[in-house]
Backbone as a ProteinNet text record, in pm:
[ID]
protein_1_A
[PRIMARY]
XXXXXXXXXXXXXXXXXXXXXXXXXXXXXXXXXXXXXXXXXXXXXXXXXXXXXXXXXXXXXXXXXXXXXXXXXXXXXXXXXXXXXXXXXXXXXXXXXXXXXXXXXXXXXXXXXXXXXXXXXXXXXXXXXXXXXXXXXXXXXXXXXXXXXXXXXXXXXXXXXXXXXXXXXXXXXXXXXXXXXXXXXXXXXXXXXXXXXX
[TERTIARY]
949.9	921.3	1062	1078.1	1198.2	1184.8	1303.1	1300.4	1253.6	1247.9	1160.6	1008.3	965.2	846.5	789.1	884.6	889.8	853.3	925.9	942.1	806.1	761	650.3	521.1	527.9	407.7	381.7	531.5	514.9	475.2	502.5	495.5	343.7	280.3	141.5	83.1	87.1	37.2	60.9	201.4	186.4	86.4	111.6	-26.9	-163.4	-219	-317	-326.8	-259.6	-271.8	-310.5	-226.7	-236	-367.4	-377.7	-542.3	-653.5	-614.7	-726.8	-736	-614.8	-623.3	-682.9	-659.5	-755.5	-882.4	-914.2	-1067.4	-1132.6	-1045.2	-1093.5	-1105.4	-1011.3	-984.9	-1174.8	-1198.5	-1301.3	-1436.2	-1430.9	-1523.6	-1540.1	-1441.2	-1425.5	-1481.1	-1447.8	-1509.2	-1613.7	-1679.5	-1816.1	-1907.3	-1869.1	-1935.3	-1925.5	-1793	-1825.1	-1895.8	-1943.2	-2021.4	-2192.5	-2192.5	-2334	-2350.8	-2231.4	-2281.4	-2288.7	-2174.9	-2175.5	-2316.9	-2378.4	-2532.1	-2620.2	-2609.5	-2734.3	-2690.4	-2537.8	-2483.6	-2514.6	-2509.9	-2527.3	-2627.6	-2754.4	-2901.3	-2868.9	-2775.5	-2756.8	-2688.3	-2542.1	-2466.8	-2352.7	-2404	-2319	-2189.1	-2148	-1992.6	-1898.1	-1996.8	-1886.1	-1881.4	-1952.8	-1955.7	-1831.1	-1865.1	-1745.2	-1639.4	-1585.1	-1462.3	-1393.8	-1510.7	-1474.2	-1429.9	-1528.9	-1555.7	-1352.2	-1326.7	-1218.4	-1079.1	-1101.3	-991.8	-964.9	-1147	-1111.2	-1063.4	-1114.2	-1039.8	-879	-831.3	-726.9	-632.9	-668.6	-592.1	-603.2	-716.1	-727.5	-628.5	-592.8	-506.8	-340.4	-347.5	-201.5	-196.7	-256.9	-272	-248.3	-316.7	-284.4	-168.9	-110.9	-16.9	143.2	113.1	187.3	231	119.2	118.5	139.2	170.7	166.6	283.9	384	522.3	532.8	454.6	436.6	390	233.7	188.7	249.8	363.5	452.7	510	561.6	652.6	574.9	435.7	376.2	359.5	337.7	344.9	447.2	554.9	680.6	664	575.3	567.8	525.5	558.5	543.1	407.8	400.4	361.1	243.8	91.5	-18.2	-9.2	51.4	63.6	157.5	282.4	355.8	273.7	191.7	81.9	18.7	-36.4	-175.4	-89.3	27.8	102.1	135.7	177.6	234.2	112.7	-23.8	-125.3	-178.2	-161.3	-216.3	-123.1	-7.3	77.7	90.4	21.9	-5.7	-140	-209.7	-310.7	-311.3	-287.4	-211	-149.3	-29.9	47.2	-20.3	-139.8	-204.7	-294.7	-342.7	-439.1	-368	-288.9	-167.7	-142.7	-94.1	-50.6	-170	-262.5	-359.4	-422.8	-392.3	-425.6	-318.7	-180.5	-93.1	-61.6	-118.9	-133.1	-247.8	-368.8	-440.5	-412.3	-341.4	-296.8	-197.9	-84.3	9.8	-44.2	-146.6	-217.3	-190.8	-181.3	-122.3	-266.3	-237.9	-363.2	-497.7	-454.6	-544.2	-616	-626.2	-643.5	-693.5	-660.4	-721.9	-860.7	-864.9	-1003.8	-1056	-1053.8	-1143.7	-1191.7	-1141.8	-1205	-1310	-1240.1	-1319.4	-1457	-1446.7	-1582.3	-1690.9	-1617.2	-1726.4	-1764.3	-1694.8	-1712	-1776.7	-1828.1	-1886	-2041.6	-2077.1	-2266.4	-2312.4	-2438	-2526.2	-2571.5	-2553.2	-2595.6	-2761.3	-2748.4	-2911.6	-2876.1	-2940.9	-2948.1	-2842.5	-2777.3	-2686.5	-2523.3	-2458.4	-2303	-2271.9	-2148.9	-2083.3	-1925.6	-1858.3	-1714.5	-1666.1	-1561	-1466.5	-1332.8	-1295.9	-1178.1	-1091.2	-989.8	-908.5	-795.3	-744.9	-663.2	-506.2	-445.6	-333.2	-240.4	-221	-118	-222.4	-324.9	-425	-492.7	-502.4	-531.4	-632.4	-502.8	-508.6	-602.1	-626.1	-700.7	-838.4	-884.4	-1006.4	-1060.5	-961.3	-998.5	-1034.8	-977.4	-1041.7	-1122.7	-1170.5	-1314.1	-1425.7	-1366	-1503.2	-1499.9	-1410.6	-1405.7	-1514.5	-1470.4	-1548.3	-1682.9	-1739.9	-1848.5	-1977.2	-2102.4	-2209.7	-2259.5	-2215.8	-2254.9	-2127.5	-2005.2	-1960.1	-1977.4	-2100.7	-2133	-2181.3	-2186.6	-2259.6	-2112.6	-1996.9	-1898.4	-1789.8	-1680.9	-1612.4	-1493.5	-1385.6	-1230.6	-1210.5	-1197.5	-1165.8	-997.1	-972.6	-822.5	-829.1	-655.7	-624.7	-659.6	-713.8	-722	-617.7	-572.4	-458.1	-498.2	-579.5	-566.1	-481.9	-489.2	-363.8	-488	-548.6	-627.5	-779.7	-812.1	-960.6	-1018.3	-1151.6	-1220.7	-1288.9	-1363.3	-1481.5	-1567.9	-1661.1	-1796.3	-1891.7	-1904.4	-1982.4	-2051.2	-2198.5	-2221.9	-2294.4	-2388.2	-2393.4	-2510.1	-2563	-2648.5	-2607.3	-2512.2	-2435.5	-2297.3	-2260.2	-2101.4	-2095.6	-2013.2	-2000.8	-1832.3	-1796.5	-1664.9	-1601.1	-1548.9	-1531.1	-1320.8	-1283.3	-1158.8	-1105.8	-1021.5	-937.5	-953.7	-907.3	-938.7	-1068.7	-1162.5	-1268.5	-1303.9	-1308.6	-1338.3	-1278.9	-1153.4	-1070.8	-1139.5	-1184.1	-1236.2	-1349.9	-1423	-1589.8	-1558.6	-1441	-1449.8	-1370.5	-1304.2	-1220	-1244.4	-1332.6	-1381.6	-1418.7	-1464.7	-1493.1	-1375.4	-1237.2	-1127	-1032.1	-1032.8	-977.7	-1050.5	-1157.7	-1213.2	-1176.2	-1192.5	-1146.2	-993.6	-911.9	-753.3	-789.6	-809.6	-763.4	-843.9	-955.1	-1020.9	-927	-893	-799.8	-646.1	-586.8	-456.7	-467.7	-553.3	-528.1	-639.3	-708.6	-834	-748.2	-746.3	-696.7	-731.1	-624.6	-627.8	-737.1	-779.1	-892.7	-806.3
2320.9	2208.6	2190.3	2161.7	2129.7	1982.4	1927.6	1763.8	1697.3	1798.8	1767.3	1764.8	1862	1848.8	1754.4	1768.2	1633	1475.3	1471.8	1336.9	1307.8	1430.7	1451.5	1390.4	1469	1483.2	1315.9	1289.7	1137.8	1021.1	1082.9	959.9	971.8	1093.8	1095.3	1045.6	1061.1	1007.8	803.7	785	641.5	614.2	660.7	630.3	632.2	718	771.1	647.6	604.1	524.4	347.3	281.8	229.5	190.2	305.9	331.2	281.8	338.3	356.5	202.2	143.2	9.5	-83.8	-74.6	-145	-121.9	8.4	9.3	8.1	-0.3	-66.2	-223.1	-260.7	-415.2	-459	-357.4	-410.2	-379.5	-293.2	-297.3	-381.3	-417.4	-526.5	-660.1	-676.6	-813	-772.7	-683	-691.2	-689.4	-606.7	-636.7	-794.9	-834	-990.4	-1052.7	-1034.7	-1110.3	-1106.1	-974.6	-944.7	-1013.7	-990.8	-1117.1	-1233.7	-1288.7	-1438	-1478.8	-1371.1	-1429.1	-1447.8	-1394	-1448.4	-1546	-1594.6	-1703.1	-1811.8	-1777.1	-1913.4	-2004.2	-1967	-2041	-2108.4	-2116.8	-2215.5	-2309.8	-2302.1	-2416.4	-2326.1	-2388.1	-2317.8	-2328.4	-2460.9	-2535.5	-2443.7	-2445.9	-2359.1	-2228.7	-2158.4	-2010.8	-2010	-2111.8	-2105.5	-2086.6	-2210.9	-2193.8	-2058.9	-2025.6	-1907.3	-1777.9	-1756.9	-1670.5	-1686.3	-1789.5	-1835.6	-1764.2	-1798.3	-1772.8	-1618.7	-1571.2	-1438.8	-1385.5	-1377.5	-1302.7	-1352.7	-1444.8	-1461.4	-1414.7	-1386.1	-1294.4	-1183.5	-1105.7	-984.5	-977.9	-1035.5	-1007.9	-1008.8	-1118.1	-1098.2	-995.6	-987.7	-849.5	-713.6	-694.8	-551.9	-584.7	-705.1	-672.1	-668.7	-731.2	-748.8	-602.9	-514.5	-403.5	-257.1	-309.6	-179.6	-103.2	-154.7	-97.1	-62.2	-51.6	-22.9	95.7	123.9	242.8	349.4	322.5	434.2	478.8	406.5	452.6	526.4	539.3	586.5	766.2	771.9	895.1	1005.2	939.4	1026.7	1094.3	989	1037.3	1199.3	1251.5	1420.8	1406.9	1323	1340.3	1256.7	1291.5	1275.5	1120	1173.5	1086.2	956.4	959.9	870.7	792.8	850.3	776.5	704.3	741.2	625	561.5	553.3	418	347.3	367.8	305.1	238.7	307.5	259.1	115.9	143.2	18.5	-70	-34.8	-177.7	-269.9	-164	-262.4	-346.4	-268.6	-359.6	-476.6	-434.4	-540.2	-664.8	-645.8	-703	-792.9	-750.3	-780.8	-933.6	-855.7	-932.7	-1083.1	-1025	-1108.5	-1219	-1212.1	-1236	-1369.7	-1305.7	-1432.4	-1480.1	-1474.7	-1563.6	-1651	-1611.2	-1732.7	-1808.5	-1737.4	-1872.9	-1961	-1954.3	-2026.1	-2128.2	-2055.6	-2168.9	-2261.7	-2211.8	-2270.6	-2394	-2401	-2484.6	-2618.7	-2708.5	-2817	-2913.4	-3001.6	-3101.3	-3124.4	-3137.4	-3178.9	-3097.7	-2981	-2815.4	-2793.9	-2789.6	-2780.5	-2900.7	-2995.3	-3077.6	-3034.2	-3005.3	-2971.7	-2806.3	-2723.8	-2609.4	-2650.2	-2744.6	-2774	-2820.7	-2924.7	-2969.3	-2880.9	-2771.1	-2653.7	-2604.3	-2575	-2452.7	-2556.5	-2711.9	-2793.2	-2774.2	-2766.6	-2721.7	-2836.4	-2817.3	-2917.7	-2957.8	-3048.8	-3128.8	-3172.9	-3146.6	-3203.7	-3275.7	-3368.7	-3461.5	-3486.3	-3578	-3517.4	-3557.1	-3573.3	-3552	-3448.7	-3423.8	-3295.1	-3346.2	-3253.9	-3228.1	-3146.3	-3207.3	-3143.5	-3098	-2962.6	-2924.7	-2867.1	-2956	-2866.6	-2800.7	-2714.1	-2639.6	-2696.7	-2627.9	-2677.1	-2736.4	-2860.1	-2978.1	-3000.7	-3011.3	-3018.5	-3168	-3231.3	-3341.9	-3450.2	-3486.8	-3593.3	-3552.9	-3421.5	-3328.5	-3373.2	-3341	-3345.5	-3482.2	-3608.7	-3744.8	-3797.3	-3720.7	-3726.8	-3704.3	-3578.5	-3523.5	-3550.2	-3652.4	-3700.3	-3860	-3922.7	-4021	-4025.7	-3968.4	-3914.6	-3851.7	-3808.6	-3712.2	-3849.9	-3806.4	-3895.3	-3893.1	-3802.9	-3801.9	-3823.1	-3895.9	-3954	-4015	-4082.9	-4159.5	-4012	-3903	-3803.6	-3743.7	-3754	-3674.1	-3745.4	-3635.4	-3709.9	-3586.9	-3672.7	-3562.3	-3528.2	-3370.5	-3344	-3259.1	-3220.1	-3189.1	-3094.4	-3062.2	-2921.5	-2818.1	-2726.2	-2581.2	-2489.5	-2391.8	-2309.1	-2194.4	-2221.6	-2145.5	-2204.1	-2109.8	-2197.5	-2179.8	-2302.1	-2329.3	-2336.5	-2406.3	-2434.8	-2524.8	-2494.4	-2608.7	-2513.7	-2616	-2585.1	-2680.7	-2666.1	-2776.1	-2729.5	-2828.2	-2776.8	-2894.1	-2885.1	-2970.8	-2897	-2931.1	-2874.9	-2716.7	-2744.4	-2618.7	-2591.5	-2593.8	-2538.8	-2505.3	-2395.3	-2354.5	-2334.9	-2390.4	-2315.1	-2331	-2177.8	-2164.8	-2089.9	-2236	-2209.6	-2187.4	-2147.6	-2125.8	-1985	-1966.1	-1884.4	-1785	-1755	-1650.4	-1602.9	-1643	-1629.2	-1553.5	-1649.2	-1630.9	-1502.4	-1459.6	-1334.2	-1210.4	-1234.1	-1142.7	-1098.4	-1223.3	-1147.1	-1079.9	-1119.5	-1037.6	-936	-867.4	-812.9	-644.6	-601.9	-482.6	-488.2	-605.2	-614.2	-620.8	-697.6	-711.2	-588.3	-529.1	-375.6	-271.8	-250.1	-198.3	-184.1	-356.4	-410.4	-375.9	-427.3	-379.3	-233.6	-144.9	-12.5	52.2	31.4	86.4	27.4	-116.8	-114.7	-91.8	-61.3	8.4	140.2	198.8	323.6	425.1	387.5	512.9	608.3	740.9	844.9	847	897	945.1	1082.3	1100	1221.3	1243.9
1519.4	1675.4	1700.5	1824.1	1886.2	1915.8	1909.4	1910.5	2034.8	2108.8	2244.9	2247.3	2196	2143	2039.9	1966.7	1851.1	1919.1	2016.4	2060.5	2140	2224.7	2329.7	2247.5	2101.6	2038.5	1963.8	1954.2	1877.6	1988.8	2143.3	2192	2275.3	2267.3	2265.7	2176.2	2034.6	1941.3	1919.7	1981.3	1991.9	2081.8	2207.6	2321.3	2273.4	2202.4	2158.7	2025.1	1967.1	1841.4	1893.5	2018.3	2097.9	2120.6	2205.5	2321.4	2179.8	2068.7	1962.9	1916.9	1888.6	1879.2	1910.6	2079.7	2191.4	2158.4	2158.2	2149.8	2010.2	1917.4	1774.2	1800.5	1886.6	1867.7	1981.5	2078.3	2108.7	2017.4	1949	1877.2	1759.2	1688.8	1630.2	1663.7	1794	1856.9	1898.6	1910.9	1954.5	1795	1678	1576.9	1521.4	1529.9	1480.3	1592.3	1739.5	1785.5	1750.8	1715.1	1664.5	1560.6	1431.8	1302.6	1375.2	1453.2	1473	1500.2	1566.8	1685.2	1538	1418.6	1329.4	1277.9	1250.7	1212.6	1248.7	1390.7	1515.1	1474.5	1402.2	1439.5	1332.1	1206	1100.7	1134	1209.7	1224.3	1342.9	1442.1	1559	1592.4	1556.6	1548.5	1442.4	1304.1	1217.1	1297.6	1323.1	1390.8	1500.7	1589.8	1701.9	1639.6	1554.9	1509.5	1405.3	1367.2	1264.2	1344.6	1436.5	1553.2	1614.1	1703.5	1724.6	1655.8	1510.8	1425	1408.2	1402.6	1359.4	1473.1	1586.1	1710.6	1715	1674.7	1705.7	1592.5	1442.9	1350.4	1409.2	1448.1	1477.3	1584.6	1678.3	1787.1	1721.6	1649.9	1576	1508.9	1430.8	1291.9	1390.8	1469.8	1568.7	1624	1688.9	1774	1653.3	1518.1	1465.9	1374.9	1378.7	1288.9	1400.2	1511.1	1632.8	1594.9	1583.1	1593.1	1413.4	1312.8	1171.7	1185.7	1282.4	1318.4	1372	1423.5	1532.3	1421.3	1329	1227	1121.9	1113	1027.6	1101.7	1205.1	1294.1	1222.7	1195.5	1174.5	997.3	938.6	792	758.4	694	657.3	549.5	457.1	369.4	375.6	328.3	308.3	179.3	127.2	-2.9	61.3	114.1	168.9	249.6	355.9	438.8	388.4	312	215.4	158.6	40.7	47.6	126.5	276.5	370	448.9	448.8	473.4	387.6	245.1	155.3	191.9	174.5	195.2	296	409.3	534.7	549.6	498.3	454.5	351.6	258.1	176.4	226.5	328.6	374.8	497.7	554.9	648.7	543.9	446.1	354.9	316.7	243.2	197.4	281.6	404.5	545.5	577.4	559.3	576.9	515	396.8	280.4	273.5	269.9	261.7	381.4	493.7	632.5	598	519.9	514.8	362.6	290.7	176.8	229.7	312.1	390.7	501.9	546.5	656.1	628.3	722.7	695.2	616.7	553.3	476.5	574.9	694.5	813.9	831.7	859.3	873.8	740.3	643.9	524.2	503.4	508.6	488.5	616.7	731.1	817.3	781.8	725.7	655.6	536.2	456.4	355.6	382.3	460.9	505	556	607.2	644.9	552.6	459.5	313.8	260.8	230.8	122.7	161.4	8.1	10.9	20.2	33	41	-117.5	-124.8	-279.8	-304.7	-403.6	-476.5	-585.4	-596.3	-661.7	-793.5	-854.5	-970.7	-930.4	-1053.5	-1058.6	-1039.7	-945.5	-953	-943.4	-1011.6	-1040.1	-911.5	-843.2	-771.6	-832.1	-833.3	-900.7	-790.2	-746.2	-627.9	-656.4	-587.6	-576.5	-608.8	-706.5	-705.8	-595.9	-596.3	-522.3	-405	-413.2	-350.5	-349.2	-471.4	-508.6	-428.8	-285	-200.9	-88.9	-70.7	34	-10.7	-147.8	-205.2	-248.7	-259	-280.8	-80.6	5.2	102.5	127.5	109.3	115	56.9	-47.9	-112.1	-48.6	13	68.9	171.8	226.8	380.4	388.4	238.1	263.5	238.6	282.2	259.2	127.2	52.1	-106.5	-215.2	-137.2	-255.5	-357.5	-382.7	-498.7	-618.6	-568.7	-657.4	-713.1	-648.1	-665.7	-761	-827.5	-898	-876	-867	-887.4	-1017.1	-1042.4	-1141.1	-1132.9	-1272.8	-1261	-1199	-1130.8	-1022.2	-1091	-1021.4	-1124.2	-1116.5	-1165.5	-1150	-1008.8	-895.2	-813.8	-680.7	-573.2	-440.5	-321.7	-275.1	-184.5	-209.2	-157.5	-170.6	-288	-353.7	-450.3	-505.1	-582.2	-676.8	-735.9	-655.6	-705.8	-795	-912.2	-1024.5	-1093.1	-1129.5	-1246.9	-1368.6	-1430.5	-1564.1	-1503.7	-1396.6	-1337.6	-1221.9	-1155.6	-1024.4	-1072.3	-967	-960.2	-816.9	-752	-630.3	-569.1	-586.1	-597.9	-446.8	-399.1	-253.4	-268.5	-382.1	-414.9	-315.8	-250.1	-185.9	-242.3	-348.5	-427.5	-475.6	-440.3	-497.6	-338.7	-209.3	-104.6	-61.2	-73.9	-21.3	-151.6	-262.3	-359.4	-305.6	-257.3	-234.8	-85.4	-20.5	120.6	103.1	17.2	-21.8	62.8	22.6	75	224.3	288.4	409.1	486.6	426	486.8	496.6	373.5	359	499.6	480.3	581.6	713.1	755.8	863.4	915.3	786.4	857.1	864	768.9	790.1	901.2	948.8	1077.7	1198.6	1178.3	1333.4	1325.3	1238.5	1240.2	1207.9	1142.5	1116.3	1120.9	1281.9	1310.8	1379.8	1323.2	1355.1	1477.5	1583	1742.9	1737.2	1861.5	1885.1	2010.2
[MASK]
++++++++++++++++++++++++++++++++++++++++++++++++++++++++++++++++++++++++++++++++++++++++++++++++++++++++++++++++++++++++++++++++++++++++++++++++++++++++++++++++++++++++++++++++++++++++++++++++++++++

């Protein structure tokens, strides 16, 4: 191929990828809205906040990764493409996790209130993430169940908390949340960033 044909092919591919990314963004928004409709019956406020954050993060990730997708078009080897794709997906997931881990204490407290489980009778120990003892103290002090709650030692994890008693363990550490959602997050990132142009 000549240089001009390569440049034309790359330009067409770039346009197709950007168009496809927008299309995928719309599909993601539609899929998110459908899933949210089911959850809304349980707690409208939580759903609205989560949907807003999901849409904002999806738009940011698409914008940040669009230039990286253009670079992918010039890679000749399928193996190299797969390595780059994997790197982008990991980067997007790690970036989202880092953003959550580095939120302000006030933002974390609000998120933890949303994540806090309904408690039955009995005493519960809350294990805070590294460096988050004060946030969990505030969570306990502002809880209607504070007489049931006891602050435990900090865990060896970043972000989130674990609530437990002898019959119950509720792990809302960020590592567990991301592990539980890993397949879904990888699929979403892959579909958003790398859908083949048709």
